[in-house]
Amino acid sequence: MDPSGQSESRERLLNLFCSPLNEAWRVYLGPAWLPPYLSPFFDADGEAYPVLLDFEELDRQMQKQGAAFEKRVAKTGGIELTARGASAKVLATWLSTAFASSTHLPGANQGRAAG
């Protein structure tokens, strides 16, 4: 195995906190890895809103790919998602699909970083 690829996999960490707001979710990005194709969806503060999220689909996708991740549900209804290595890529792919589905929502372009 290529040592540089192994180290890149160890460093890749995607951490999200999803907070319910009205009929959608506000997604907060943790201070870690983010693939370039997701960055246009987050504002300068690392927030994206509104986003439609299907957590059952996330569970199916992660299981299908054999991808381990942590899912913690807060008492307030928010959900924290954390994935590392190759699993972070699977989580990022699920999130990109959610962003694509959410672009028709009112206010979907507000809060996106210019770029």
mmCIF file with all atom_site columns, C-alpha atoms in Angstrom:
data_model
loop_
_atom_site.group_PDB
_atom_site.id
_atom_site.type_symbol
_atom_site.label_atom_id
_atom_site.label_alt_id
_atom_site.label_comp_id
_atom_site.label_asym_id
_atom_site.label_entity_id
_atom_site.label_seq_id
_atom_site.pdbx_PDB_ins_code
_atom_site.Cartn_x
_atom_site.Cartn_y
_atom_site.Cartn_z
_atom_site.occupancy
_atom_site.B_iso_or_equiv
_atom_site.pdbx_formal_charge
_atom_site.auth_seq_id
_atom_site.auth_comp_id
_atom_site.auth_asym_id
_atom_site.auth_atom_id
_atom_site.pdbx_PDB_model_num
ATOM 1   C CA . MET A 1 1   ? 0.000   0.000  0.000  1.00 0.00 ? 1   MET A CA 1
ATOM 2   C CA . ASP A 1 2   ? 1.196   3.492  -0.843 1.00 0.00 ? 2   ASP A CA 1
ATOM 3   C CA . PRO A 1 3   ? 2.151   5.246  2.417  1.00 0.00 ? 3   PRO A CA 1
ATOM 4   C CA . SER A 1 4   ? 1.058   8.660  1.104  1.00 0.00 ? 4   SER A CA 1
ATOM 5   C CA . GLY A 1 5   ? -2.401  7.336  0.258  1.00 0.00 ? 5   GLY A CA 1
ATOM 6   C CA . GLN A 1 6   ? -2.636  5.743  3.679  1.00 0.00 ? 6   GLN A CA 1
ATOM 7   C CA . SER A 1 7   ? -1.769  9.029  5.389  1.00 0.00 ? 7   SER A CA 1
ATOM 8   C CA . GLU A 1 8   ? -4.259  10.960 3.214  1.00 0.00 ? 8   GLU A CA 1
ATOM 9   C CA . SER A 1 9   ? -6.972  8.489  4.222  1.00 0.00 ? 9   SER A CA 1
ATOM 10  C CA . ARG A 1 10  ? -6.146  8.941  7.930  1.00 0.00 ? 10  ARG A CA 1
ATOM 11  C CA . GLU A 1 11  ? -6.306  12.734 7.636  1.00 0.00 ? 11  GLU A CA 1
ATOM 12  C CA . ARG A 1 12  ? -9.641  12.845 5.789  1.00 0.00 ? 12  ARG A CA 1
ATOM 13  C CA . LEU A 1 13  ? -12.385 13.621 8.296  1.00 0.00 ? 13  LEU A CA 1
ATOM 14  C CA . LEU A 1 14  ? -15.823 14.982 7.511  1.00 0.00 ? 14  LEU A CA 1
ATOM 15  C CA . ASN A 1 15  ? -17.814 16.284 10.470 1.00 0.00 ? 15  ASN A CA 1
ATOM 16  C CA . LEU A 1 16  ? -21.284 17.801 10.090 1.00 0.00 ? 16  LEU A CA 1
ATOM 17  C CA . PHE A 1 17  ? -23.929 19.000 12.493 1.00 0.00 ? 17  PHE A CA 1
ATOM 18  C CA . CYS A 1 18  ? -27.430 19.034 11.012 1.00 0.00 ? 18  CYS A CA 1
ATOM 19  C CA . SER A 1 19  ? -29.982 21.172 12.803 1.00 0.00 ? 19  SER A CA 1
ATOM 20  C CA . PRO A 1 20  ? -33.691 20.988 11.935 1.00 0.00 ? 20  PRO A CA 1
ATOM 21  C CA . LEU A 1 21  ? -35.146 24.336 10.904 1.00 0.00 ? 21  LEU A CA 1
ATOM 22  C CA . ASN A 1 22  ? -38.683 24.629 9.546  1.00 0.00 ? 22  ASN A CA 1
ATOM 23  C CA . GLU A 1 23  ? -39.132 21.991 6.816  1.00 0.00 ? 23  GLU A CA 1
ATOM 24  C CA . ALA A 1 24  ? -35.412 21.640 6.085  1.00 0.00 ? 24  ALA A CA 1
ATOM 25  C CA . TRP A 1 25  ? -32.051 21.347 7.821  1.00 0.00 ? 25  TRP A CA 1
ATOM 26  C CA . ARG A 1 26  ? -29.201 23.764 8.442  1.00 0.00 ? 26  ARG A CA 1
ATOM 27  C CA . VAL A 1 27  ? -25.864 21.996 7.998  1.00 0.00 ? 27  VAL A CA 1
ATOM 28  C CA . TYR A 1 28  ? -22.797 23.188 9.909  1.00 0.00 ? 28  TYR A CA 1
ATOM 29  C CA . LEU A 1 29  ? -19.386 22.062 8.727  1.00 0.00 ? 29  LEU A CA 1
ATOM 30  C CA . GLY A 1 30  ? -16.776 20.993 11.266 1.00 0.00 ? 30  GLY A CA 1
ATOM 31  C CA . PRO A 1 31  ? -13.219 22.340 10.848 1.00 0.00 ? 31  PRO A CA 1
ATOM 32  C CA . ALA A 1 32  ? -11.833 19.463 8.831  1.00 0.00 ? 32  ALA A CA 1
ATOM 33  C CA . TRP A 1 33  ? -11.694 18.071 5.293  1.00 0.00 ? 33  TRP A CA 1
ATOM 34  C CA . LEU A 1 34  ? -14.197 19.186 2.658  1.00 0.00 ? 34  LEU A CA 1
ATOM 35  C CA . PRO A 1 35  ? -14.064 18.057 -0.960 1.00 0.00 ? 35  PRO A CA 1
ATOM 36  C CA . PRO A 1 36  ? -13.885 20.997 -3.382 1.00 0.00 ? 36  PRO A CA 1
ATOM 37  C CA . TYR A 1 37  ? -17.190 20.097 -5.053 1.00 0.00 ? 37  TYR A CA 1
ATOM 38  C CA . LEU A 1 38  ? -19.045 20.778 -1.763 1.00 0.00 ? 38  LEU A CA 1
ATOM 39  C CA . SER A 1 39  ? -17.449 24.123 -0.883 1.00 0.00 ? 39  SER A CA 1
ATOM 40  C CA . PRO A 1 40  ? -19.803 26.266 -3.041 1.00 0.00 ? 40  PRO A CA 1
ATOM 41  C CA . PHE A 1 41  ? -22.736 25.114 -0.917 1.00 0.00 ? 41  PHE A CA 1
ATOM 42  C CA . PHE A 1 42  ? -21.305 26.470 2.349  1.00 0.00 ? 42  PHE A CA 1
ATOM 43  C CA . ASP A 1 43  ? -21.027 30.120 3.307  1.00 0.00 ? 43  ASP A CA 1
ATOM 44  C CA . ALA A 1 44  ? -17.944 31.727 4.879  1.00 0.00 ? 44  ALA A CA 1
ATOM 45  C CA . ASP A 1 45  ? -19.065 30.493 8.322  1.00 0.00 ? 45  ASP A CA 1
ATOM 46  C CA . GLY A 1 46  ? -19.335 26.873 7.176  1.00 0.00 ? 46  GLY A CA 1
ATOM 47  C CA . GLU A 1 47  ? -23.141 26.815 7.090  1.00 0.00 ? 47  GLU A CA 1
ATOM 48  C CA . ALA A 1 48  ? -25.563 25.643 4.420  1.00 0.00 ? 48  ALA A CA 1
ATOM 49  C CA . TYR A 1 49  ? -29.330 26.218 4.432  1.00 0.00 ? 49  TYR A CA 1
ATOM 50  C CA . PRO A 1 50  ? -31.904 25.054 3.438  1.00 0.00 ? 50  PRO A CA 1
ATOM 51  C CA . VAL A 1 51  ? -30.999 21.427 2.819  1.00 0.00 ? 51  VAL A CA 1
ATOM 52  C CA . LEU A 1 52  ? -33.316 18.436 2.482  1.00 0.00 ? 52  LEU A CA 1
ATOM 53  C CA . LEU A 1 53  ? -31.716 15.466 4.215  1.00 0.00 ? 53  LEU A CA 1
ATOM 54  C CA . ASP A 1 54  ? -32.777 11.817 4.069  1.00 0.00 ? 54  ASP A CA 1
ATOM 55  C CA . PHE A 1 55  ? -31.019 10.060 6.937  1.00 0.00 ? 55  PHE A CA 1
ATOM 56  C CA . GLU A 1 56  ? -32.529 6.677  6.037  1.00 0.00 ? 56  GLU A CA 1
ATOM 57  C CA . GLU A 1 57  ? -30.898 6.981  2.606  1.00 0.00 ? 57  GLU A CA 1
ATOM 58  C CA . LEU A 1 58  ? -27.629 7.890  4.311  1.00 0.00 ? 58  LEU A CA 1
ATOM 59  C CA . ASP A 1 59  ? -27.841 4.730  6.430  1.00 0.00 ? 59  ASP A CA 1
ATOM 60  C CA . ARG A 1 60  ? -28.532 2.633  3.298  1.00 0.00 ? 60  ARG A CA 1
ATOM 61  C CA . GLN A 1 61  ? -25.659 4.194  1.334  1.00 0.00 ? 61  GLN A CA 1
ATOM 62  C CA . MET A 1 62  ? -23.152 3.834  4.139  1.00 0.00 ? 62  MET A CA 1
ATOM 63  C CA . GLN A 1 63  ? -24.156 0.208  4.742  1.00 0.00 ? 63  GLN A CA 1
ATOM 64  C CA . LYS A 1 64  ? -24.092 -0.611 1.010  1.00 0.00 ? 64  LYS A CA 1
ATOM 65  C CA . GLN A 1 65  ? -20.559 0.800  0.737  1.00 0.00 ? 65  GLN A CA 1
ATOM 66  C CA . GLY A 1 66  ? -19.409 -0.804 3.994  1.00 0.00 ? 66  GLY A CA 1
ATOM 67  C CA . ALA A 1 67  ? -18.588 2.683  5.248  1.00 0.00 ? 67  ALA A CA 1
ATOM 68  C CA . ALA A 1 68  ? -18.337 3.258  8.985  1.00 0.00 ? 68  ALA A CA 1
ATOM 69  C CA . PHE A 1 69  ? -19.568 6.539  10.432 1.00 0.00 ? 69  PHE A CA 1
ATOM 70  C CA . GLU A 1 70  ? -20.761 8.024  13.689 1.00 0.00 ? 70  GLU A CA 1
ATOM 71  C CA . LYS A 1 71  ? -24.282 9.375  13.999 1.00 0.00 ? 71  LYS A CA 1
ATOM 72  C CA . ARG A 1 72  ? -25.218 11.127 17.224 1.00 0.00 ? 72  ARG A CA 1
ATOM 73  C CA . VAL A 1 73  ? -28.686 12.510 17.820 1.00 0.00 ? 73  VAL A CA 1
ATOM 74  C CA . ALA A 1 74  ? -28.895 15.510 20.153 1.00 0.00 ? 74  ALA A CA 1
ATOM 75  C CA . LYS A 1 75  ? -31.781 16.041 22.563 1.00 0.00 ? 75  LYS A CA 1
ATOM 76  C CA . THR A 1 76  ? -32.681 19.122 20.521 1.00 0.00 ? 76  THR A CA 1
ATOM 77  C CA . GLY A 1 77  ? -33.228 16.993 17.395 1.00 0.00 ? 77  GLY A CA 1
ATOM 78  C CA . GLY A 1 78  ? -29.956 17.862 15.703 1.00 0.00 ? 78  GLY A CA 1
ATOM 79  C CA . ILE A 1 79  ? -27.779 15.123 14.247 1.00 0.00 ? 79  ILE A CA 1
ATOM 80  C CA . GLU A 1 80  ? -23.989 15.038 14.208 1.00 0.00 ? 80  GLU A CA 1
ATOM 81  C CA . LEU A 1 81  ? -22.347 12.967 11.475 1.00 0.00 ? 81  LEU A CA 1
ATOM 82  C CA . THR A 1 82  ? -18.671 12.050 11.440 1.00 0.00 ? 82  THR A CA 1
ATOM 83  C CA . ALA A 1 83  ? -16.821 9.886  8.929  1.00 0.00 ? 83  ALA A CA 1
ATOM 84  C CA . ARG A 1 84  ? -13.132 9.229  8.331  1.00 0.00 ? 84  ARG A CA 1
ATOM 85  C CA . GLY A 1 85  ? -11.037 8.055  5.406  1.00 0.00 ? 85  GLY A CA 1
ATOM 86  C CA . ALA A 1 86  ? -12.931 6.424  2.548  1.00 0.00 ? 86  ALA A CA 1
ATOM 87  C CA . SER A 1 87  ? -16.136 6.666  4.591  1.00 0.00 ? 87  SER A CA 1
ATOM 88  C CA . ALA A 1 88  ? -15.836 10.463 4.518  1.00 0.00 ? 88  ALA A CA 1
ATOM 89  C CA . LYS A 1 89  ? -16.026 10.313 0.719  1.00 0.00 ? 89  LYS A CA 1
ATOM 90  C CA . VAL A 1 90  ? -19.243 8.282  0.905  1.00 0.00 ? 90  VAL A CA 1
ATOM 91  C CA . LEU A 1 91  ? -20.741 10.796 3.362  1.00 0.00 ? 91  LEU A CA 1
ATOM 92  C CA . ALA A 1 92  ? -19.679 13.661 1.075  1.00 0.00 ? 92  ALA A CA 1
ATOM 93  C CA . THR A 1 93  ? -21.344 11.990 -1.913 1.00 0.00 ? 93  THR A CA 1
ATOM 94  C CA . TRP A 1 94  ? -24.609 11.604 0.023  1.00 0.00 ? 94  TRP A CA 1
ATOM 95  C CA . LEU A 1 95  ? -24.420 15.260 1.043  1.00 0.00 ? 95  LEU A CA 1
ATOM 96  C CA . SER A 1 96  ? -23.799 16.397 -2.544 1.00 0.00 ? 96  SER A CA 1
ATOM 97  C CA . THR A 1 97  ? -26.975 14.568 -3.603 1.00 0.00 ? 97  THR A CA 1
ATOM 98  C CA . ALA A 1 98  ? -28.889 16.339 -0.821 1.00 0.00 ? 98  ALA A CA 1
ATOM 99  C CA . PHE A 1 99  ? -27.557 19.702 -1.985 1.00 0.00 ? 99  PHE A CA 1
ATOM 100 C CA . ALA A 1 100 ? -28.579 18.915 -5.564 1.00 0.00 ? 100 ALA A CA 1
ATOM 101 C CA . SER A 1 101 ? -32.102 18.044 -4.370 1.00 0.00 ? 101 SER A CA 1
ATOM 102 C CA . SER A 1 102 ? -32.326 21.215 -2.279 1.00 0.00 ? 102 SER A CA 1
ATOM 103 C CA . THR A 1 103 ? -31.424 23.781 -4.923 1.00 0.00 ? 103 THR A CA 1
ATOM 104 C CA . HIS A 1 104 ? -35.084 24.422 -5.729 1.00 0.00 ? 104 HIS A CA 1
ATOM 105 C CA . LEU A 1 105 ? -35.945 25.400 -2.154 1.00 0.00 ? 105 LEU A CA 1
ATOM 106 C CA . PRO A 1 106 ? -36.699 29.049 -1.355 1.00 0.00 ? 106 PRO A CA 1
ATOM 107 C CA . GLY A 1 107 ? -33.566 30.729 -0.055 1.00 0.00 ? 107 GLY A CA 1
ATOM 108 C CA . ALA A 1 108 ? -31.301 27.966 -1.321 1.00 0.00 ? 108 ALA A CA 1
ATOM 109 C CA . ASN A 1 109 ? -28.872 30.433 -2.851 1.00 0.00 ? 109 ASN A CA 1
ATOM 110 C CA . GLN A 1 110 ? -28.768 32.788 0.134  1.00 0.00 ? 110 GLN A CA 1
ATOM 111 C CA . GLY A 1 111 ? -25.751 32.177 2.329  1.00 0.00 ? 111 GLY A CA 1
ATOM 112 C CA . ARG A 1 112 ? -23.670 30.490 -0.342 1.00 0.00 ? 112 ARG A CA 1
ATOM 113 C CA . ALA A 1 113 ? -20.210 31.876 -0.648 1.00 0.00 ? 113 ALA A CA 1
ATOM 114 C CA . ALA A 1 114 ? -19.519 33.891 -3.754 1.00 0.00 ? 114 ALA A CA 1
ATOM 115 C CA . GLY A 1 115 ? -17.133 32.206 -6.014 1.00 0.00 ? 115 GLY A CA 1
#
